[in-house]
CSV table of N, CA and C in Angstrom, one decimal:
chain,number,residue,atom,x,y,z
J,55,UNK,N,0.8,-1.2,0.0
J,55,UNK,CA,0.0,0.0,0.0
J,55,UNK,C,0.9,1.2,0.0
J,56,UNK,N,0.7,1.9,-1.1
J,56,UNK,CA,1.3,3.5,-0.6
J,56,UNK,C,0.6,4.6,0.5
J,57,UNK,N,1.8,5.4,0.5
J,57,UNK,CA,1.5,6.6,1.5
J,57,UNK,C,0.4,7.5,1.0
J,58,UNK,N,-0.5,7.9,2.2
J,58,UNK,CA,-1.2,8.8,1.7
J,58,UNK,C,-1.1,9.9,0.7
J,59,UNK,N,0.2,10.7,1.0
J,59,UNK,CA,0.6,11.7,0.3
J,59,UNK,C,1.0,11.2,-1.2
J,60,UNK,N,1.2,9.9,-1.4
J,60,UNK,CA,1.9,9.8,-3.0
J,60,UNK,C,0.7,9.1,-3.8
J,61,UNK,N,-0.3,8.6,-3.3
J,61,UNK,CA,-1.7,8.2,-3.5
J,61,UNK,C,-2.4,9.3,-5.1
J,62,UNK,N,-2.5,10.6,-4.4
J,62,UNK,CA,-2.9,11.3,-5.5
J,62,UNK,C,-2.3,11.5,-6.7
J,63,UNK,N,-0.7,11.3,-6.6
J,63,UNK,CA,0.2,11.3,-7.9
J,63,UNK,C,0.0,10.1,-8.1
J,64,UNK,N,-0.1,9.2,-8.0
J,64,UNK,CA,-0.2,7.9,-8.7
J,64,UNK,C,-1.5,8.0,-9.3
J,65,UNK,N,-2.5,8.5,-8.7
J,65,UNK,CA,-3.7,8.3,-9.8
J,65,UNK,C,-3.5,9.3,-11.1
J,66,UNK,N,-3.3,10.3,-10.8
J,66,UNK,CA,-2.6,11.7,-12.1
J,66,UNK,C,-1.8,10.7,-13.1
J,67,UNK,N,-0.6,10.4,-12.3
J,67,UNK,CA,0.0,9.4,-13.7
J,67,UNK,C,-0.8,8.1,-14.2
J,68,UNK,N,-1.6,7.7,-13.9
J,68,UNK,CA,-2.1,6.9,-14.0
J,68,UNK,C,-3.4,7.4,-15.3
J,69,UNK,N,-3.8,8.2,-14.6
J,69,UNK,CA,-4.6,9.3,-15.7
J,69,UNK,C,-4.6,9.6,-17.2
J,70,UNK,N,-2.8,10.3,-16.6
J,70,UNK,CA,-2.0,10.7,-17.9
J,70,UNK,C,-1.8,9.0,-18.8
J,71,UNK,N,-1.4,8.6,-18.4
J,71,UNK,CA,-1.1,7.0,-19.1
J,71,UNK,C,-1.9,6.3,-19.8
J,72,UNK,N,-3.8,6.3,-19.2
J,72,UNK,CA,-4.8,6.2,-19.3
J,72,UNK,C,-5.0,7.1,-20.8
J,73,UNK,N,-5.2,8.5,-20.9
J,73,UNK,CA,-5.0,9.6,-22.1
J,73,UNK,C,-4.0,8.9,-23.0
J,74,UNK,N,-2.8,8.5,-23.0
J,74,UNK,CA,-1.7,8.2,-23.7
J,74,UNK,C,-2.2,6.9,-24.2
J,75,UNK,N,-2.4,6.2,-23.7
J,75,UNK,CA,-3.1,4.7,-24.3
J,75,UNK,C,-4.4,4.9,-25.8
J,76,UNK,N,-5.1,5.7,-25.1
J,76,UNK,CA,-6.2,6.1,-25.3
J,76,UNK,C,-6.0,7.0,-27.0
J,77,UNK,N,-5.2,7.6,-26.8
J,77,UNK,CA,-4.8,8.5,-28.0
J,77,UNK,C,-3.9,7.6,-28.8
J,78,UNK,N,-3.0,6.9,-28.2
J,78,UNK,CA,-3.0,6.1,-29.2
J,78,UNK,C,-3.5,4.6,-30.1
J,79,UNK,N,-4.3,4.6,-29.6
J,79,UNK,CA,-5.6,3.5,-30.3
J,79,UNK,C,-6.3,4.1,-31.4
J,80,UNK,N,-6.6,5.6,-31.2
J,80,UNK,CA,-7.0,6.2,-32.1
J,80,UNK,C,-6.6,6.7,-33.6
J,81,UNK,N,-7.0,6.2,-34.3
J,81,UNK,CA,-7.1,6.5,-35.5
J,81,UNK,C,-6.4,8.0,-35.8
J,82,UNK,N,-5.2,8.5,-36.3
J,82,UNK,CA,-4.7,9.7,-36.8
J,82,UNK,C,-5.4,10.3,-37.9
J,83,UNK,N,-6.0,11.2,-37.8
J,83,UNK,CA,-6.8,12.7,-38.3
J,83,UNK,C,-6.2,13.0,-39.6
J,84,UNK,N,-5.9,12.0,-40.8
J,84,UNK,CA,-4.9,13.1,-41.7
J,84,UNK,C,-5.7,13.9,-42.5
J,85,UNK,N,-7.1,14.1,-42.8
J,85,UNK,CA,-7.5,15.1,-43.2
J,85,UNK,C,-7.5,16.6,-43.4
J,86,UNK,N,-8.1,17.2,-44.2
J,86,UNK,CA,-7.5,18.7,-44.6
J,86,UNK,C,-7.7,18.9,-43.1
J,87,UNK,N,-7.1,20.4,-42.6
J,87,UNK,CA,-7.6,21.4,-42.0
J,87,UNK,C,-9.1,22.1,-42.1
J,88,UNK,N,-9.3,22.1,-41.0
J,88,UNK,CA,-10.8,22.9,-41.0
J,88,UNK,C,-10.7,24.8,-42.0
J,89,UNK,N,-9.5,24.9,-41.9
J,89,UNK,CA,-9.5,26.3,-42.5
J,89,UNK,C,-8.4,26.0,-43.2
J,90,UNK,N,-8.5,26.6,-44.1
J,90,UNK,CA,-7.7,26.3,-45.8
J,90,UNK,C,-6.5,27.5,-45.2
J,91,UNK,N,-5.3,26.6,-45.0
J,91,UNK,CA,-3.9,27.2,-44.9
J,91,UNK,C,-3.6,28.8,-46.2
J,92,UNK,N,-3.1,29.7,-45.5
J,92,UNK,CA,-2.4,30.5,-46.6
J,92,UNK,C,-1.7,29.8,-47.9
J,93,UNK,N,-2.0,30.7,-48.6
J,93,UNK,CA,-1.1,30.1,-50.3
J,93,UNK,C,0.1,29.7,-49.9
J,94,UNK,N,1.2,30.5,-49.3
J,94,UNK,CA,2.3,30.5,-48.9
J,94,UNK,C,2.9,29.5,-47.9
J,95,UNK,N,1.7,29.0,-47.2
J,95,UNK,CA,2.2,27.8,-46.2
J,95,UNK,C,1.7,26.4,-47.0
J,96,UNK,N,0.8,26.7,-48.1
J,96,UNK,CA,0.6,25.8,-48.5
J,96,UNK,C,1.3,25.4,-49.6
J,97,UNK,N,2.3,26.4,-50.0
J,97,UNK,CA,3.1,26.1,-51.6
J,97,UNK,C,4.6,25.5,-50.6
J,98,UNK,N,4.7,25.9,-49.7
J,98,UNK,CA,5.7,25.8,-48.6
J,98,UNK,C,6.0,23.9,-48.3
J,99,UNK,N,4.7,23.4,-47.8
J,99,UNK,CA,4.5,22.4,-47.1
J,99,UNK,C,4.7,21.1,-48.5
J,100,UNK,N,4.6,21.9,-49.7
J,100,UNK,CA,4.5,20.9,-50.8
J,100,UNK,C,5.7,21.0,-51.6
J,101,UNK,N,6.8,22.0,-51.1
J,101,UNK,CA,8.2,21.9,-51.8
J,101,UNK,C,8.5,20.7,-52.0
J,102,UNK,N,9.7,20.0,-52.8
J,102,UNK,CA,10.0,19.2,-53.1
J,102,UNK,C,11.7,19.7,-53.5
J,103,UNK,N,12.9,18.5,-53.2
J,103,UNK,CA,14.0,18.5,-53.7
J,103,UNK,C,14.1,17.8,-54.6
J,104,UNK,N,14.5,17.6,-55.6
J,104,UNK,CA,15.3,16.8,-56.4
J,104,UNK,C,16.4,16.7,-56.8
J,105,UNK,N,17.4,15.5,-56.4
J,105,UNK,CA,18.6,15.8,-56.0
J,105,UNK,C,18.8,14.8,-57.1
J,106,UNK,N,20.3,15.3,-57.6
J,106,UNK,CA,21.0,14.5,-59.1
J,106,UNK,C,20.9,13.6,-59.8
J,107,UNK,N,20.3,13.2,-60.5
J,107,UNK,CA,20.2,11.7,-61.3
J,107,UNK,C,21.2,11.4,-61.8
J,108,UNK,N,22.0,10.0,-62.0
J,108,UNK,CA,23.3,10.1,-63.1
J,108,UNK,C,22.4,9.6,-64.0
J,109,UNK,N,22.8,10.3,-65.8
J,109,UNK,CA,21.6,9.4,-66.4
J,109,UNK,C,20.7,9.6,-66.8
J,110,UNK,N,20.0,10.8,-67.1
J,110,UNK,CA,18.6,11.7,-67.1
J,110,UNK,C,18.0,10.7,-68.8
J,111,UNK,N,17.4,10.9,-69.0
J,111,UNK,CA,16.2,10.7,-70.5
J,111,UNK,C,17.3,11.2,-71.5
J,112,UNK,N,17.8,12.1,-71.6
J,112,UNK,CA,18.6,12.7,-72.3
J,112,UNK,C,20.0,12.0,-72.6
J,113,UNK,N,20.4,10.9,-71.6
J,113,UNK,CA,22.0,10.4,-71.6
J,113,UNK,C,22.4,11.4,-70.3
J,114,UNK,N,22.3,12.6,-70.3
J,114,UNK,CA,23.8,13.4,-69.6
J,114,UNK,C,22.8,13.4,-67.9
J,115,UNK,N,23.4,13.7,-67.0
J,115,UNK,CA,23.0,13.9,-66.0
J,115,UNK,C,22.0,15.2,-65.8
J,116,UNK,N,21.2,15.1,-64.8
J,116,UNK,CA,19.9,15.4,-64.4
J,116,UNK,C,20.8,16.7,-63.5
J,117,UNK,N,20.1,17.9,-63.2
J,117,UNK,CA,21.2,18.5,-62.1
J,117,UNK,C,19.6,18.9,-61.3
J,118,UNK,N,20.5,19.8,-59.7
J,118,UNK,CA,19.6,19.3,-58.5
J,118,UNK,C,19.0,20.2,-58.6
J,119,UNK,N,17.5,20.3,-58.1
J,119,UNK,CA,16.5,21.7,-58.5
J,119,UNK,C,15.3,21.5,-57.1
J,120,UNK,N,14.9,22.2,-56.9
J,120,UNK,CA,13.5,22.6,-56.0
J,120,UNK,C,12.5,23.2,-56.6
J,121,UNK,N,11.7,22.6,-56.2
J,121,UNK,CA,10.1,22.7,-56.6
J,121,UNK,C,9.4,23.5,-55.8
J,122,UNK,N,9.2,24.6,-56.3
J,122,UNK,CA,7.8,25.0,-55.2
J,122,UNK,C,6.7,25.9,-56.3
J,123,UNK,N,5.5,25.9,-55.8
J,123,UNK,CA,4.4,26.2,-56.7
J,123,UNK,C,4.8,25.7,-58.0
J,124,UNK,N,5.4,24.7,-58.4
J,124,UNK,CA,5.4,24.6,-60.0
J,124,UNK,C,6.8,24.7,-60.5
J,125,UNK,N,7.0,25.5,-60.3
J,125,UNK,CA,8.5,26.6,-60.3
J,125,UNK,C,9.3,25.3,-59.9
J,126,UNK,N,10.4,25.2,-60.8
J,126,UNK,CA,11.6,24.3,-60.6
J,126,UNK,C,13.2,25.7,-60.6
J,127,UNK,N,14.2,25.5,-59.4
J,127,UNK,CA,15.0,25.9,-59.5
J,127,UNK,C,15.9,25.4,-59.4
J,128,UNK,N,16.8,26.1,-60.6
J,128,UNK,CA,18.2,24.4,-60.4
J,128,UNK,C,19.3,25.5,-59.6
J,129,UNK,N,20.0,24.9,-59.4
J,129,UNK,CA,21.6,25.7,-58.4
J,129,UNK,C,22.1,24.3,-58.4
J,130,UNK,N,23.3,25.1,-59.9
J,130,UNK,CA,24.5,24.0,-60.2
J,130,UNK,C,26.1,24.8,-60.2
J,131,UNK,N,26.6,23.9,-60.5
J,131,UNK,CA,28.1,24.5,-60.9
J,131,UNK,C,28.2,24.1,-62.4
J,132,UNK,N,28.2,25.5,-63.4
J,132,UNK,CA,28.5,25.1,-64.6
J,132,UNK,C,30.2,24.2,-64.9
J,133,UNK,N,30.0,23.1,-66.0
J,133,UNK,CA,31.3,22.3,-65.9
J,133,UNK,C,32.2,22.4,-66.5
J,134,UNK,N,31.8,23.8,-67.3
J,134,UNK,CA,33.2,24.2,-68.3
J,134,UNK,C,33.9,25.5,-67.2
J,135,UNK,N,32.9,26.8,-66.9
J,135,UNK,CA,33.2,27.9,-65.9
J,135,UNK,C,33.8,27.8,-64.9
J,136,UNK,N,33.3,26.9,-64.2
J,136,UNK,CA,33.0,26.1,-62.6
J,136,UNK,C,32.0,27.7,-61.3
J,137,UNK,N,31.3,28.5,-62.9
J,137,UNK,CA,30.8,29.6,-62.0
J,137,UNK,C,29.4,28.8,-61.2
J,138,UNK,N,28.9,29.2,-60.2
J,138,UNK,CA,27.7,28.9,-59.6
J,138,UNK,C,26.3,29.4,-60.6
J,139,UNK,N,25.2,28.4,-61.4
J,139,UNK,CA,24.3,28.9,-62.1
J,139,UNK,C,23.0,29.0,-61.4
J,140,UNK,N,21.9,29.5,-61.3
J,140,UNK,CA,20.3,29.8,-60.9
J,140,UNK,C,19.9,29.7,-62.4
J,141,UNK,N,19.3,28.7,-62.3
J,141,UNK,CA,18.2,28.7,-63.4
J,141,UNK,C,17.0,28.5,-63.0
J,142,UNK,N,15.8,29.2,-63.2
J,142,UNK,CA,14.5,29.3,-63.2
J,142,UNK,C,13.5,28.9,-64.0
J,143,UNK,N,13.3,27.9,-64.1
J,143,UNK,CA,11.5,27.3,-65.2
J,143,UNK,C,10.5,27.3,-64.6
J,144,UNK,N,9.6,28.2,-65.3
J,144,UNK,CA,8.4,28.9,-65.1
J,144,UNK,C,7.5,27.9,-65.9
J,145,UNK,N,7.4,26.9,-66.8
J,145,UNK,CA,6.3,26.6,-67.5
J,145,UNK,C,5.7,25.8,-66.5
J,146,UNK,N,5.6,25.4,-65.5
J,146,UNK,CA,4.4,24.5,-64.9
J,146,UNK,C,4.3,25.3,-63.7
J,147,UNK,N,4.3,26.7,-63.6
J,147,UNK,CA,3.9,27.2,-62.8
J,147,UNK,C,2.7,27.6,-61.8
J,148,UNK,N,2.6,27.3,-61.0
J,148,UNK,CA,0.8,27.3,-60.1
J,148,UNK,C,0.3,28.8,-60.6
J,149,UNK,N,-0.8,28.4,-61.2
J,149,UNK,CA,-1.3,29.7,-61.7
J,149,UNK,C,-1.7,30.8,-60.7
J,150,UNK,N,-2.3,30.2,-59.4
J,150,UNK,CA,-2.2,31.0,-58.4
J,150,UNK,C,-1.3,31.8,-58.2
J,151,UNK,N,0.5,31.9,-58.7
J,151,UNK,CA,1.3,32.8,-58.3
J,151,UNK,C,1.8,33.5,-59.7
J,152,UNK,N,0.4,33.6,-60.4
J,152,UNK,CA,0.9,33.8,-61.4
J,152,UNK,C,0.0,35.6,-61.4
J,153,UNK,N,1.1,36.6,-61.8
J,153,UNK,CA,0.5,38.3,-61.4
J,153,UNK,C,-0.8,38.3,-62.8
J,154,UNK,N,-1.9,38.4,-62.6
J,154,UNK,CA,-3.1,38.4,-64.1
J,154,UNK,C,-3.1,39.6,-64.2
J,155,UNK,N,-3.0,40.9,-63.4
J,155,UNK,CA,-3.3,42.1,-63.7
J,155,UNK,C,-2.0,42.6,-64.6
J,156,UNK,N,-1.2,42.0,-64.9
J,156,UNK,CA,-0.2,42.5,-65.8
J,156,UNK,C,-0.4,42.0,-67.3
J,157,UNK,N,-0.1,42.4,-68.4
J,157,UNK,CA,0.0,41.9,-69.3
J,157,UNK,C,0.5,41.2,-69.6
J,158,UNK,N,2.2,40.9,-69.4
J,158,UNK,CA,2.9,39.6,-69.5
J,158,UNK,C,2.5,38.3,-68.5
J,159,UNK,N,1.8,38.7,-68.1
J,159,UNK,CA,1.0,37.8,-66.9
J,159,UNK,C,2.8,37.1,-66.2
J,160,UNK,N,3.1,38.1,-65.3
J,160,UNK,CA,4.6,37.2,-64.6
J,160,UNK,C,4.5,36.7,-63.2
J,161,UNK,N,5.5,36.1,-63.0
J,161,UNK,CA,5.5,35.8,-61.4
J,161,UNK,C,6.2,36.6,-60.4
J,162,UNK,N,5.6,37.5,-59.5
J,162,UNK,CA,6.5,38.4,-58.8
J,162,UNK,C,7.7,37.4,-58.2
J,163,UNK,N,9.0,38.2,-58.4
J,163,UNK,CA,10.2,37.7,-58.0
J,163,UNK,C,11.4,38.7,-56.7
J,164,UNK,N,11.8,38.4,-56.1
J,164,UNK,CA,12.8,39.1,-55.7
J,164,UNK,C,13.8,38.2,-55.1
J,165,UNK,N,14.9,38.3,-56.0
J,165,UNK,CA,16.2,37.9,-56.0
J,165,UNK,C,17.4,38.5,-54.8
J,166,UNK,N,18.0,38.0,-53.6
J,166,UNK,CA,19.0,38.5,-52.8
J,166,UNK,C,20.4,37.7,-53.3
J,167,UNK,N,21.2,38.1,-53.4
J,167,UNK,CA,22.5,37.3,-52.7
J,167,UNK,C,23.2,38.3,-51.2
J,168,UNK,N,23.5,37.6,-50.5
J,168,UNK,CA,24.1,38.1,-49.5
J,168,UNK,C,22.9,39.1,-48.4
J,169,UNK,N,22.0,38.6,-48.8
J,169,UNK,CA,21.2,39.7,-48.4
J,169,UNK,C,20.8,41.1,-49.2
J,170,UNK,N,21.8,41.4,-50.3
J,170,UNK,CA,21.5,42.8,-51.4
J,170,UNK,C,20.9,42.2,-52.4
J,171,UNK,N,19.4,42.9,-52.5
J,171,UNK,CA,18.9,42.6,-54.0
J,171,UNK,C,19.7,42.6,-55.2
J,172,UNK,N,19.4,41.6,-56.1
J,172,UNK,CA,19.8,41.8,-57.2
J,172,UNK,C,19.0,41.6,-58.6
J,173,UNK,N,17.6,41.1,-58.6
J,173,UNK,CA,16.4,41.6,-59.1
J,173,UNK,C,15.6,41.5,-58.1
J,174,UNK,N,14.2,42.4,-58.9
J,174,UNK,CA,13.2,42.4,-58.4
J,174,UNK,C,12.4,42.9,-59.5
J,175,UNK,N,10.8,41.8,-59.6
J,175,UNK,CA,10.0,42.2,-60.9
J,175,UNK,C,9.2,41.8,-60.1
């Protein structure tokens, strides 16, 4: 038999452990959210890496890019230069981040290195 005084904490843990059991028996919730995430958390949570293939469709290697909204960005080292490249493909772009009130219909951009812009459209 325990002491009076440690009586009450054993039932608390006992509680908590009870909850813990209990939660996990239960079936996990992966359904949407009740409220539809911002664009931004939601183009966020669906990034994607894709990191080098040896061997692409082409013969020559694949180089490494991120996905977000559509938007594939590669960051390679060219192999004749050895300068660092950014390339940007825009054709499968989520139309959602696409500006309609412009005529060229573009994707607002703003470019840093080091922290100093170096475009912005």
């Amino acid at each position: 038999m325990l002491p009076k005084s440690v009586m009450p904490r054993a039932r608390r843990l006992a509680a908590i452990i009870t909850k813990i059991r209990t939660a996990m028996t239960q079936p996990f919730d992966r359904s949407a959210p009740s409220t539809p995430l911002p664009l931004h958390h939601e183009l966020h949570r669906a990034a994607r890496f894709w990191p080098t293939e040896a061997a692409g469709h082409d013969g020559e290697d694949t180089l490494p890019a991120l996905q977000l909204g559509g938007i594939l960005v590669f960051v390679y080292l060219d192999s004749e230069s050895a300068e660092l490249r950014v390339s940007i493909d825009l054709d499968t772009v989520d139309q959602r981040l696409v500006r309609h009130d412009d005529p060229d219909e573009t994707v607002p951009m703003h470019i840093t290195v080091q922290g100093g812009t170096v475009f912005r459209a």
